[in-house]
mmCIF file of C-alpha atoms and ligand atoms in Angstrom:
data_model
loop_
_atom_site.group_PDB
_atom_site.id
_atom_site.type_symbol
_atom_site.label_atom_id
_atom_site.label_comp_id
_atom_site.label_asym_id
_atom_site.label_seq_id
_atom_site.Cartn_x
_atom_site.Cartn_y
_atom_site.Cartn_z
ATOM 1 C CA UNK A 168 -5.026 -8.191 21.700
ATOM 2 C CA UNK A 169 -4.623 -6.907 18.285
ATOM 3 C CA UNK A 170 -3.340 -3.420 19.125
ATOM 4 C CA UNK A 171 -0.490 -4.228 21.386
ATOM 5 C CA UNK A 172 0.287 -7.609 19.626
ATOM 6 C CA UNK A 173 0.415 -6.063 16.159
ATOM 7 C CA UNK A 174 2.345 -3.092 17.084
ATOM 8 C CA UNK A 175 5.018 -5.161 18.729
ATOM 9 C CA UNK A 176 5.616 -7.033 15.493
ATOM 10 C CA UNK A 177 5.349 -3.720 13.589
ATOM 11 C CA UNK A 178 2.243 -4.915 11.961
ATOM 12 C CA UNK A 179 3.913 -8.220 10.506
ATOM 13 C CA UNK A 180 1.610 -11.253 10.588
ATOM 14 C CA UNK A 181 2.000 -13.273 7.438
ATOM 15 C CA UNK A 182 -0.812 -15.076 6.132
ATOM 16 C CA UNK A 183 -0.839 -18.887 7.709
ATOM 17 C CA UNK A 184 0.599 -21.324 5.092
ATOM 18 C CA UNK A 185 -2.595 -23.458 5.428
ATOM 19 C CA UNK A 186 -4.443 -20.489 4.007
ATOM 20 C CA UNK A 187 -2.052 -19.586 1.234
ATOM 21 C CA UNK A 188 -2.471 -23.361 0.076
ATOM 22 C CA UNK A 189 -6.118 -23.256 0.138
ATOM 23 C CA UNK A 190 -6.316 -19.894 -1.635
ATOM 24 C CA UNK A 191 -3.893 -21.053 -4.223
ATOM 25 C CA UNK A 192 -6.202 -23.894 -5.151
ATOM 26 C CA UNK A 193 -8.891 -21.544 -6.123
ATOM 27 C CA UNK A 194 -6.675 -19.316 -8.364
ATOM 28 C CA UNK A 195 -6.483 -19.894 -12.070
ATOM 29 C CA UNK A 196 -3.851 -17.388 -13.085
ATOM 30 C CA UNK A 197 -2.897 -16.920 -16.693
ATOM 31 C CA UNK A 198 0.805 -16.448 -17.609
ATOM 32 C CA UNK A 199 1.895 -12.693 -17.267
ATOM 33 C CA UNK A 200 -1.171 -11.911 -15.317
ATOM 34 C CA UNK A 201 -0.212 -9.165 -12.846
ATOM 35 C CA UNK A 202 -0.816 -9.793 -9.016
ATOM 36 C CA UNK A 203 -0.375 -7.156 -6.415
ATOM 37 C CA UNK A 204 0.346 -7.132 -2.547
ATOM 38 C CA UNK A 205 0.725 -3.600 -1.218
ATOM 39 C CA UNK A 206 1.792 -4.876 2.204
ATOM 40 C CA UNK A 207 3.877 -7.794 1.153
ATOM 41 C CA UNK A 208 6.030 -8.254 4.169
ATOM 42 C CA UNK A 209 8.786 -10.805 3.215
ATOM 43 C CA UNK A 210 6.807 -11.718 0.086
ATOM 44 C CA UNK A 211 6.177 -15.438 0.894
ATOM 45 C CA UNK A 212 2.468 -15.187 0.358
ATOM 46 C CA UNK A 213 2.733 -13.342 -2.937
ATOM 47 C CA UNK A 214 5.340 -15.678 -4.100
ATOM 48 C CA UNK A 215 3.303 -18.707 -3.053
ATOM 49 C CA UNK A 216 0.068 -17.742 -4.841
ATOM 50 C CA UNK A 217 2.098 -16.854 -8.296
ATOM 51 C CA UNK A 218 4.203 -20.081 -7.879
ATOM 52 C CA UNK A 219 4.182 -22.166 -11.053
ATOM 53 C CA UNK A 220 1.736 -19.965 -12.906
ATOM 54 C CA UNK A 221 3.951 -17.493 -14.886
ATOM 55 C CA UNK A 222 2.147 -14.452 -13.253
ATOM 56 C CA UNK A 223 4.230 -11.307 -12.602
ATOM 57 C CA UNK A 224 4.208 -10.264 -8.938
ATOM 58 C CA UNK A 225 4.187 -6.868 -7.638
ATOM 59 C CA UNK A 226 4.766 -6.073 -3.889
ATOM 60 C CA UNK A 227 5.305 -2.898 -1.596
ATOM 61 C CA UNK A 228 6.735 -3.097 1.903
ATOM 62 C CA UNK A 229 7.352 -0.320 4.234
ATOM 63 C CA UNK A 230 10.031 -1.987 6.413
ATOM 64 C CA UNK A 231 13.397 -2.022 4.840
ATOM 65 C CA UNK A 232 14.609 -5.387 6.246
ATOM 66 C CA UNK A 233 11.573 -7.273 5.165
ATOM 67 C CA UNK A 234 11.416 -5.436 1.746
ATOM 68 C CA UNK A 235 15.001 -6.608 1.086
ATOM 69 C CA UNK A 236 14.109 -10.151 1.802
ATOM 70 C CA UNK A 237 10.792 -9.744 -0.402
ATOM 71 C CA UNK A 238 13.032 -8.632 -3.295
ATOM 72 C CA UNK A 239 14.305 -12.229 -3.543
ATOM 73 C CA UNK A 240 10.957 -13.498 -4.334
ATOM 74 C CA UNK A 241 8.992 -10.815 -5.964
ATOM 75 C CA UNK A 242 9.521 -9.493 -9.567
ATOM 76 C CA UNK A 243 8.765 -5.789 -8.766
ATOM 77 C CA UNK A 244 9.433 -4.782 -5.182
ATOM 78 C CA UNK A 245 9.024 -1.309 -3.977
ATOM 79 C CA UNK A 246 10.121 -0.172 -0.649
ATOM 80 C CA UNK A 247 8.253 2.658 0.750
ATOM 81 C CA UNK A 248 4.810 3.619 2.231
ATOM 82 C CA UNK A 249 2.059 2.079 0.011
ATOM 83 C CA UNK A 250 -0.301 4.896 1.130
ATOM 84 C CA UNK A 251 1.413 8.119 0.099
ATOM 85 C CA UNK A 252 4.629 7.120 -1.922
ATOM 86 C CA UNK A 253 3.509 5.084 -4.930
ATOM 87 C CA UNK A 254 2.578 6.094 -8.303
ATOM 88 C CA UNK A 255 0.539 3.201 -9.788
ATOM 89 C CA UNK A 256 -1.591 2.937 -12.999
ATOM 90 C CA UNK A 257 -5.400 2.492 -12.020
ATOM 91 C CA UNK A 258 -7.093 -0.598 -13.365
ATOM 92 C CA UNK A 259 -3.568 -2.520 -14.030
ATOM 93 C CA UNK A 260 -4.049 -5.719 -11.703
ATOM 94 C CA UNK A 261 -6.063 -8.739 -11.918
ATOM 95 C CA UNK A 262 -5.514 -9.978 -8.254
ATOM 96 C CA UNK A 263 -5.130 -7.676 -5.183
ATOM 97 C CA UNK A 264 -4.089 -9.580 -2.165
ATOM 98 C CA UNK A 265 -4.367 -7.280 0.691
ATOM 99 C CA UNK A 266 -3.481 -8.067 4.279
ATOM 100 C CA UNK A 267 -2.709 -4.651 5.839
ATOM 101 C CA UNK A 268 -1.662 -3.573 9.122
ATOM 102 C CA UNK A 269 -4.501 -3.935 11.654
ATOM 103 C CA UNK A 270 -4.230 -0.514 13.335
ATOM 104 C CA UNK A 271 -5.438 3.015 13.422
ATOM 105 C CA UNK A 272 -3.759 5.793 11.193
ATOM 106 C CA UNK A 273 -1.439 8.239 13.321
ATOM 107 C CA UNK A 274 -3.770 11.245 13.287
ATOM 108 C CA UNK A 275 -5.029 12.601 16.478
ATOM 109 C CA UNK A 276 -7.624 10.263 18.140
ATOM 110 C CA UNK A 277 -10.694 11.948 16.736
ATOM 111 C CA UNK A 278 -9.664 11.838 13.151
ATOM 112 C CA UNK A 279 -7.889 8.525 13.345
ATOM 113 C CA UNK A 280 -9.093 6.047 10.811
ATOM 114 C CA UNK A 281 -8.608 2.243 10.409
ATOM 115 C CA UNK A 282 -5.685 1.551 8.310
ATOM 116 C CA UNK A 283 -7.563 -1.438 6.616
ATOM 117 C CA UNK A 284 -9.897 0.849 4.960
ATOM 118 C CA UNK A 285 -7.431 3.416 4.077
ATOM 119 C CA UNK A 286 -5.630 0.467 2.157
ATOM 120 C CA UNK A 287 -8.586 -0.764 0.679
ATOM 121 C CA UNK A 288 -9.797 2.689 -0.400
ATOM 122 C CA UNK A 289 -6.342 3.345 -2.041
ATOM 123 C CA UNK A 290 -5.767 -0.123 -3.711
ATOM 124 C CA UNK A 291 -9.191 -1.051 -4.983
ATOM 125 C CA UNK A 292 -8.850 1.383 -7.833
ATOM 126 C CA UNK A 293 -5.459 -0.712 -9.066
ATOM 127 C CA UNK A 294 -7.924 -3.668 -9.835
ATOM 128 C CA UNK A 295 -9.221 -3.884 -13.514
ATOM 129 C CA UNK A 296 -12.961 -4.438 -13.895
ATOM 130 C CA UNK A 297 -13.621 -7.823 -13.089
ATOM 131 C CA UNK A 298 -10.435 -8.402 -11.133
ATOM 132 C CA UNK A 299 -10.503 -10.049 -7.841
ATOM 133 C CA UNK A 300 -9.925 -8.806 -4.337
ATOM 134 C CA UNK A 301 -8.822 -11.139 -1.492
ATOM 135 C CA UNK A 302 -8.927 -8.956 1.740
ATOM 136 C CA UNK A 303 -7.666 -10.370 5.048
ATOM 137 C CA UNK A 304 -8.792 -8.352 8.086
ATOM 138 C CA UNK A 305 -10.177 -8.857 11.489
ATOM 139 C CA UNK A 306 -13.944 -9.604 10.862
ATOM 140 C CA UNK A 307 -14.891 -6.722 13.166
ATOM 141 C CA UNK A 308 -13.034 -4.395 11.058
ATOM 142 C CA UNK A 309 -15.746 -5.042 8.161
ATOM 143 C CA UNK A 310 -17.866 -2.298 9.754
ATOM 144 C CA UNK A 311 -15.339 0.323 8.582
ATOM 145 C CA UNK A 312 -14.604 -1.443 5.229
ATOM 146 C CA UNK A 313 -18.267 -2.123 4.432
ATOM 147 C CA UNK A 314 -19.200 1.133 2.341
ATOM 148 C CA UNK A 315 -16.032 0.738 0.274
ATOM 149 C CA UNK A 316 -16.322 -3.049 -0.359
ATOM 150 C CA UNK A 317 -20.101 -2.859 -1.066
ATOM 151 C CA UNK A 318 -19.601 0.129 -3.678
ATOM 152 C CA UNK A 319 -16.760 -1.298 -5.574
ATOM 153 C CA UNK A 320 -17.239 -5.105 -5.438
ATOM 154 C CA UNK A 321 -19.781 -7.633 -6.223
ATOM 155 C CA UNK A 322 -20.359 -11.303 -5.152
ATOM 156 C CA UNK A 323 -18.730 -10.508 -1.961
ATOM 157 C CA UNK A 324 -18.054 -13.670 0.255
ATOM 158 C CA UNK A 325 -16.808 -13.580 3.863
ATOM 159 C CA UNK A 326 -14.723 -16.689 5.001
ATOM 160 C CA UNK A 327 -13.453 -17.211 8.577
ATOM 161 C CA UNK A 328 -10.018 -18.246 9.284
ATOM 162 C CA UNK A 329 -9.716 -21.917 10.529
ATOM 163 C CA UNK A 330 -10.320 -21.995 14.441
ATOM 164 C CA UNK A 331 -6.708 -22.642 15.286
ATOM 165 C CA UNK A 332 -5.514 -19.667 13.349
ATOM 166 C CA UNK A 333 -8.622 -17.496 14.421
ATOM 167 C CA UNK A 334 -8.018 -16.549 18.002
ATOM 168 C CA UNK A 335 -5.127 -14.027 17.841
ATOM 169 C CA UNK A 336 -6.663 -11.443 15.347
ATOM 170 C CA UNK A 337 -10.062 -12.855 14.579
ATOM 171 C CA UNK A 338 -9.341 -12.626 10.992
ATOM 172 C CA UNK A 339 -11.534 -13.440 7.965
ATOM 173 C CA UNK A 340 -10.971 -13.463 4.228
ATOM 174 C CA UNK A 341 -13.292 -11.353 2.099
ATOM 175 C CA UNK A 342 -13.360 -12.302 -1.677
ATOM 176 C CA UNK A 343 -15.054 -10.122 -4.205
ATOM 177 C CA UNK A 344 -15.002 -9.008 -7.885
ATOM 178 C CA UNK A 345 -14.233 -5.488 -8.844
ATOM 179 C CA UNK A 346 -17.158 -3.551 -10.625
ATOM 180 C CA UNK A 347 -16.894 0.061 -11.821
ATOM 181 C CA UNK A 348 -20.308 0.620 -10.590
ATOM 182 C CA UNK A 349 -22.660 -1.033 -8.094
ATOM 183 C CA UNK A 350 -26.138 0.046 -7.989
ATOM 184 C CA UNK A 351 -27.073 2.141 -4.797
ATOM 185 C CA UNK A 352 -29.700 -0.418 -3.826
ATOM 186 C CA UNK A 353 -27.359 -3.462 -4.109
ATOM 187 C CA UNK A 354 -24.572 -1.699 -2.217
ATOM 188 C CA UNK A 355 -26.673 -0.615 0.657
ATOM 189 C CA UNK A 356 -27.894 -4.192 1.023
ATOM 190 C CA UNK A 357 -24.415 -5.422 0.916
ATOM 191 C CA UNK A 358 -23.295 -2.887 3.400
ATOM 192 C CA UNK A 359 -25.901 -3.844 5.834
ATOM 193 C CA UNK A 360 -24.905 -7.578 5.442
ATOM 194 C CA UNK A 361 -21.280 -6.835 6.251
ATOM 195 C CA UNK A 362 -22.066 -4.573 9.225
ATOM 196 C CA UNK A 363 -24.218 -7.474 10.658
ATOM 197 C CA UNK A 364 -21.267 -9.925 10.238
ATOM 198 C CA UNK A 365 -19.011 -7.448 11.923
ATOM 199 C CA UNK A 366 -21.320 -7.166 14.962
ATOM 200 C CA UNK A 367 -21.329 -10.807 15.588
ATOM 201 C CA UNK A 368 -19.709 -12.201 18.675
ATOM 202 C CA UNK A 369 -16.222 -14.188 17.805
ATOM 203 C CA UNK A 370 -18.198 -17.554 18.650
ATOM 204 C CA UNK A 371 -20.968 -16.611 16.571
ATOM 205 C CA UNK A 372 -19.080 -15.578 13.577
ATOM 206 C CA UNK A 373 -16.752 -18.708 13.813
ATOM 207 C CA UNK A 374 -19.782 -21.126 13.997
ATOM 208 C CA UNK A 375 -21.853 -19.325 11.040
ATOM 209 C CA UNK A 376 -19.077 -17.975 8.511
ATOM 210 C CA UNK A 377 -18.069 -20.536 5.838
ATOM 211 C CA UNK A 378 -14.495 -21.776 5.837
ATOM 212 C CA UNK A 379 -12.267 -21.127 2.712
ATOM 213 C CA UNK A 380 -12.139 -24.725 2.062
ATOM 214 C CA UNK A 381 -15.701 -24.758 1.155
ATOM 215 C CA UNK A 382 -15.402 -22.071 -1.428
ATOM 216 C CA UNK A 383 -16.278 -23.298 -4.997
ATOM 217 C CA UNK A 384 -15.577 -20.059 -6.852
ATOM 218 C CA UNK A 385 -12.640 -20.207 -9.407
ATOM 219 C CA UNK A 386 -10.677 -16.872 -9.329
ATOM 220 C CA UNK A 387 -9.562 -16.550 -12.893
ATOM 221 C CA UNK A 388 -7.075 -13.952 -13.422
ATOM 222 C CA UNK A 389 -6.374 -13.137 -17.187
ATOM 223 C CA UNK A 390 -3.319 -11.205 -18.377
ATOM 224 C CA UNK A 391 -3.731 -7.543 -18.841
ATOM 225 C CA UNK A 392 -3.608 -5.854 -22.088
ATOM 226 C CA UNK A 393 -2.095 -2.377 -21.164
ATOM 227 C CA UNK A 394 1.391 -1.624 -19.772
ATOM 228 C CA UNK A 395 1.398 -0.156 -16.252
ATOM 229 C CA UNK A 396 3.385 2.362 -14.063
ATOM 230 C CA UNK A 397 4.677 0.870 -10.752
ATOM 231 C CA UNK A 398 6.921 3.448 -9.132
ATOM 232 C CA UNK A 399 7.876 4.821 -5.826
ATOM 233 C CA UNK A 400 9.042 8.418 -5.105
ATOM 234 C CA UNK A 401 11.557 6.985 -2.305
ATOM 235 C CA UNK A 402 15.034 6.260 -3.054
ATOM 236 C CA UNK A 403 16.765 3.353 -1.128
ATOM 237 C CA UNK A 404 20.011 5.149 0.171
ATOM 238 C CA UNK A 405 21.648 1.767 0.703
ATOM 239 C CA UNK A 406 21.377 1.014 -2.880
ATOM 240 C CA UNK A 407 22.098 4.509 -4.216
ATOM 241 C CA UNK A 408 24.917 5.768 -2.098
ATOM 242 C CA UNK A 409 27.512 3.230 -3.080
ATOM 243 C CA UNK A 410 26.620 3.594 -6.836
ATOM 244 C CA UNK A 411 26.717 7.515 -6.340
ATOM 245 C CA UNK A 412 30.039 7.298 -4.647
ATOM 246 C CA UNK A 413 31.469 5.157 -7.320
ATOM 247 C CA UNK A 414 30.332 7.279 -10.145
ATOM 248 C CA UNK A 415 32.121 10.565 -8.662
ATOM 249 C CA UNK A 416 28.712 12.273 -8.882
ATOM 250 C CA UNK A 417 28.439 13.296 -5.335
ATOM 251 C CA UNK A 418 31.431 15.864 -5.460
ATOM 252 C CA UNK A 419 29.603 17.678 -8.416
ATOM 253 C CA UNK A 420 26.153 17.329 -6.589
ATOM 254 C CA UNK A 421 27.565 19.103 -3.692
ATOM 255 C CA UNK A 422 29.442 21.772 -5.282
ATOM 256 C CA UNK A 423 26.929 22.525 -8.050
ATOM 257 C CA UNK A 424 23.555 20.895 -8.246
ATOM 258 C CA UNK A 425 22.637 21.049 -4.452
ATOM 259 C CA UNK A 426 24.173 24.292 -3.624
ATOM 260 C CA UNK A 427 21.904 27.409 -3.396
ATOM 261 C CA UNK A 428 22.074 29.518 -6.644
ATOM 262 C CA UNK A 429 24.019 32.783 -6.368
ATOM 263 C CA UNK A 430 20.971 34.768 -6.631
ATOM 264 C CA UNK A 431 19.261 33.263 -3.622
ATOM 265 C CA UNK A 432 20.680 35.645 -1.016
ATOM 266 C CA UNK A 433 17.830 36.379 1.217
ATOM 267 C CA UNK A 434 17.604 39.303 3.772
ATOM 268 C CA UNK A 435 14.412 38.877 5.624
ATOM 269 C CA UNK A 436 12.793 41.951 7.173
ATOM 270 C CA UNK A 437 11.745 39.861 10.369
ATOM 271 C CA UNK A 438 13.237 36.920 12.083
ATOM 272 C CA UNK A 439 12.281 33.767 10.133
ATOM 273 C CA UNK A 440 9.546 31.627 11.800
ATOM 274 C CA UNK A 441 9.523 27.600 11.632
ATOM 275 C CA UNK A 442 6.913 27.878 8.789
ATOM 276 C CA UNK A 443 9.243 29.977 6.694
ATOM 277 C CA UNK A 444 12.067 27.668 7.247
ATOM 278 C CA UNK A 445 9.981 24.746 6.268
ATOM 279 C CA UNK A 446 8.900 26.368 2.920
ATOM 280 C CA UNK A 447 12.506 27.537 2.096
ATOM 281 C CA UNK A 448 13.724 23.832 2.906
ATOM 282 C CA UNK A 449 11.002 22.363 0.674
ATOM 283 C CA UNK A 450 11.686 24.937 -2.063
ATOM 284 C CA UNK A 451 15.182 24.012 -2.298
ATOM 285 C CA UNK A 452 16.852 27.190 -0.929
ATOM 286 C CA UNK A 453 18.821 25.247 1.741
ATOM 287 C CA UNK A 454 19.774 22.305 -0.388
ATOM 288 C CA UNK A 455 23.214 20.964 0.257
ATOM 289 C CA UNK A 456 25.425 19.323 2.741
ATOM 290 C CA UNK A 457 25.127 20.093 6.638
ATOM 291 C CA UNK A 458 26.767 18.812 9.765
ATOM 292 C CA UNK A 459 24.410 18.129 12.538
ATOM 293 C CA UNK A 460 25.325 16.605 15.845
ATOM 294 C CA UNK A 461 28.248 14.925 14.280
ATOM 295 C CA UNK A 462 26.302 13.623 11.282
ATOM 296 C CA UNK A 463 26.863 14.637 7.713
ATOM 297 C CA UNK A 464 23.506 15.098 6.077
ATOM 298 C CA UNK A 465 22.810 15.958 2.464
ATOM 299 C CA UNK A 466 19.451 17.876 2.369
ATOM 300 C CA UNK A 467 17.160 18.475 -0.692
ATOM 301 C CA UNK A 468 13.855 19.983 -0.768
ATOM 302 C CA UNK A 469 11.355 18.733 -3.447
ATOM 303 C CA UNK A 470 7.824 19.237 -4.385
ATOM 304 C CA UNK A 471 5.939 16.102 -5.602
ATOM 305 C CA UNK A 472 3.258 15.813 -7.845
ATOM 306 C CA UNK A 473 0.659 13.195 -7.064
ATOM 307 C CA UNK A 474 -2.509 12.100 -8.555
ATOM 308 C CA UNK A 475 -5.682 11.591 -6.530
ATOM 309 C CA UNK A 476 -8.616 9.701 -8.116
ATOM 310 C CA UNK A 477 -11.496 12.234 -8.433
ATOM 311 C CA UNK A 478 -14.322 9.974 -9.929
ATOM 312 C CA UNK A 479 -14.824 6.748 -11.828
ATOM 313 C CA UNK A 480 -17.627 6.023 -14.143
ATOM 314 C CA UNK A 481 -18.336 3.764 -16.943
ATOM 315 C CA UNK A 482 -19.275 5.096 -20.463
ATOM 316 C CA UNK A 483 -21.729 3.649 -22.893
ATOM 317 C CA UNK A 484 -19.292 1.420 -24.506
ATOM 318 C CA UNK A 485 -18.471 -0.066 -21.173
ATOM 319 C CA UNK A 486 -14.959 1.450 -20.586
ATOM 320 C CA UNK A 487 -13.909 2.608 -17.242
ATOM 321 C CA UNK A 488 -13.412 6.458 -17.181
ATOM 322 C CA UNK A 489 -11.002 7.549 -14.344
ATOM 323 C CA UNK A 490 -10.879 11.281 -13.497
ATOM 324 C CA UNK A 491 -7.829 12.459 -11.471
ATOM 325 C CA UNK A 492 -6.744 15.630 -9.765
ATOM 326 C CA UNK A 493 -3.036 16.784 -9.381
ATOM 327 C CA UNK A 494 -1.892 17.263 -5.926
ATOM 328 C CA UNK A 495 1.491 19.039 -4.963
ATOM 329 C CA UNK A 496 3.278 17.844 -1.822
ATOM 330 C CA UNK A 497 6.196 19.646 -0.414
ATOM 331 C CA UNK A 498 8.938 17.261 0.851
ATOM 332 C CA UNK A 499 12.499 17.608 2.544
ATOM 333 C CA UNK A 500 14.771 14.544 2.053
ATOM 334 C CA UNK A 501 17.800 14.279 4.234
ATOM 335 C CA UNK A 502 20.360 11.358 3.786
ATOM 336 C CA UNK A 503 22.726 10.446 6.753
ATOM 337 C CA UNK A 504 25.887 9.691 4.710
ATOM 338 C CA UNK A 505 27.437 7.805 7.597
ATOM 339 C CA UNK A 506 24.399 5.487 8.376
ATOM 340 C CA UNK A 507 22.971 5.547 4.610
ATOM 341 C CA UNK A 508 19.649 6.352 6.182
ATOM 342 C CA UNK A 509 17.008 8.657 4.618
ATOM 343 C CA UNK A 510 14.813 10.902 6.644
ATOM 344 C CA UNK A 511 11.809 12.121 4.846
ATOM 345 C CA UNK A 512 9.555 14.943 6.010
ATOM 346 C CA UNK A 513 6.236 16.009 4.497
HETATM 347 C C1 SAM B 748 0.054 -8.268 8.063
HETATM 348 S S1 SAM B 748 1.272 -8.061 7.295
HETATM 349 C C2 SAM B 748 1.157 -8.949 5.653
HETATM 350 C C3 SAM B 748 2.318 -9.707 4.979
HETATM 351 C C4 SAM B 748 1.896 -10.468 3.794
HETATM 352 N N1 SAM B 748 1.102 -9.692 2.859
HETATM 353 C C5 SAM B 748 1.143 -11.731 4.161
HETATM 354 O O1 SAM B 748 -0.030 -11.709 4.110
HETATM 355 O O2 SAM B 748 1.670 -12.847 4.361
HETATM 356 C C6 SAM B 748 1.387 -6.466 6.822
HETATM 357 C C7 SAM B 748 2.701 -5.735 6.225
HETATM 358 O O3 SAM B 748 2.416 -4.553 5.870
HETATM 359 C C8 SAM B 748 3.607 -3.636 6.129
HETATM 360 N N2 SAM B 748 3.114 -2.455 6.173
HETATM 361 C C9 SAM B 748 2.656 -1.679 7.239
HETATM 362 N N3 SAM B 748 2.396 -0.282 6.751
HETATM 363 C C10 SAM B 748 2.720 -0.183 5.441
HETATM 364 C C11 SAM B 748 2.648 0.751 4.544
HETATM 365 N N4 SAM B 748 2.269 2.060 4.855
HETATM 366 N N5 SAM B 748 3.137 0.508 3.314
HETATM 367 C C12 SAM B 748 3.659 -0.556 2.950
HETATM 368 N N6 SAM B 748 3.586 -1.592 3.717
HETATM 369 C C13 SAM B 748 3.171 -1.594 5.026
HETATM 370 C C14 SAM B 748 4.075 -4.356 7.447
HETATM 371 O O4 SAM B 748 5.468 -3.769 7.650
HETATM 372 C C15 SAM B 748 4.017 -5.647 7.302
HETATM 373 O O5 SAM B 748 5.018 -6.413 6.864
#
């Protein structure tokens, strides 16, 4: 079921309306609180959770059409790959609503990882201490998520989807509270419990796991004290090209800014290999406009700096200390000027 079904819809299976409604009943969101959905689809779920609260909604969506639709409903919407293209302040959000694609990453089979755990690992750090996680995944995937959940969250509760919604993807909702540090012993105990739930048959899980309607927890989401960064390195060409054309910038860009510098004449001693060409592209030596199979492409090589969380610790006064490392990623971007599409190669 899950793999073929989910791939057919390109991973889009919005949270059922009945569950949105039940979840909203549990939320107590302060005005200006920030809530994040890094796989927001068309944005209905995030908008429904925030409705009438004065919360500020932040969404990310990979599919361009769904992102365009979501932009109508979400205050801050980024179109792009939430796992690699975003620059988001750690500790900035009070609620993380995460209903990721139920699938494996694209690496060769042996190294492929569940996407659910990659999203959880990446986005748990965006919650501030005591912020709330609501994770929606097939319950069997808890085995892959158990260690991240147990290390970073306390008070974890697993709820089953109602029977009429359960059978397609066997989903559960996991609700937990962000902690900067959970003791090893508590984490090991919780990990074992989650693994045990993940190993149940669907019938036993459905019969034993509580329903969301029975949850008595209030999820209080206060407004944050600090500003936050929420940016994507991807440019939406459908928005950018008309603006650039109108401004007349394109002509200058092609003749001056993107054209290789005069001193860049290269005379290689041996024929160039693909690796050399890739480095030259990413280094900007081949920037400019080219014609390929009847398409006009504008090419630009860039090197992106990203940050990776190295460690999170709590100091004596209870503040969270986040240590990050800089990573540099060469990227080639090509804009197809006729179709207004962008191709990104990393
Ligand atoms: C399960 S749906 C969730 C929709 C919405 N959050 C909800 O619960 O109603 C997952 C969404 O994640 C999007 N998605 C898949 N991979 C993504 C990625 N790498 N970055 C951002 N969004 C992604 C899919 O296009 C799809 O719309």
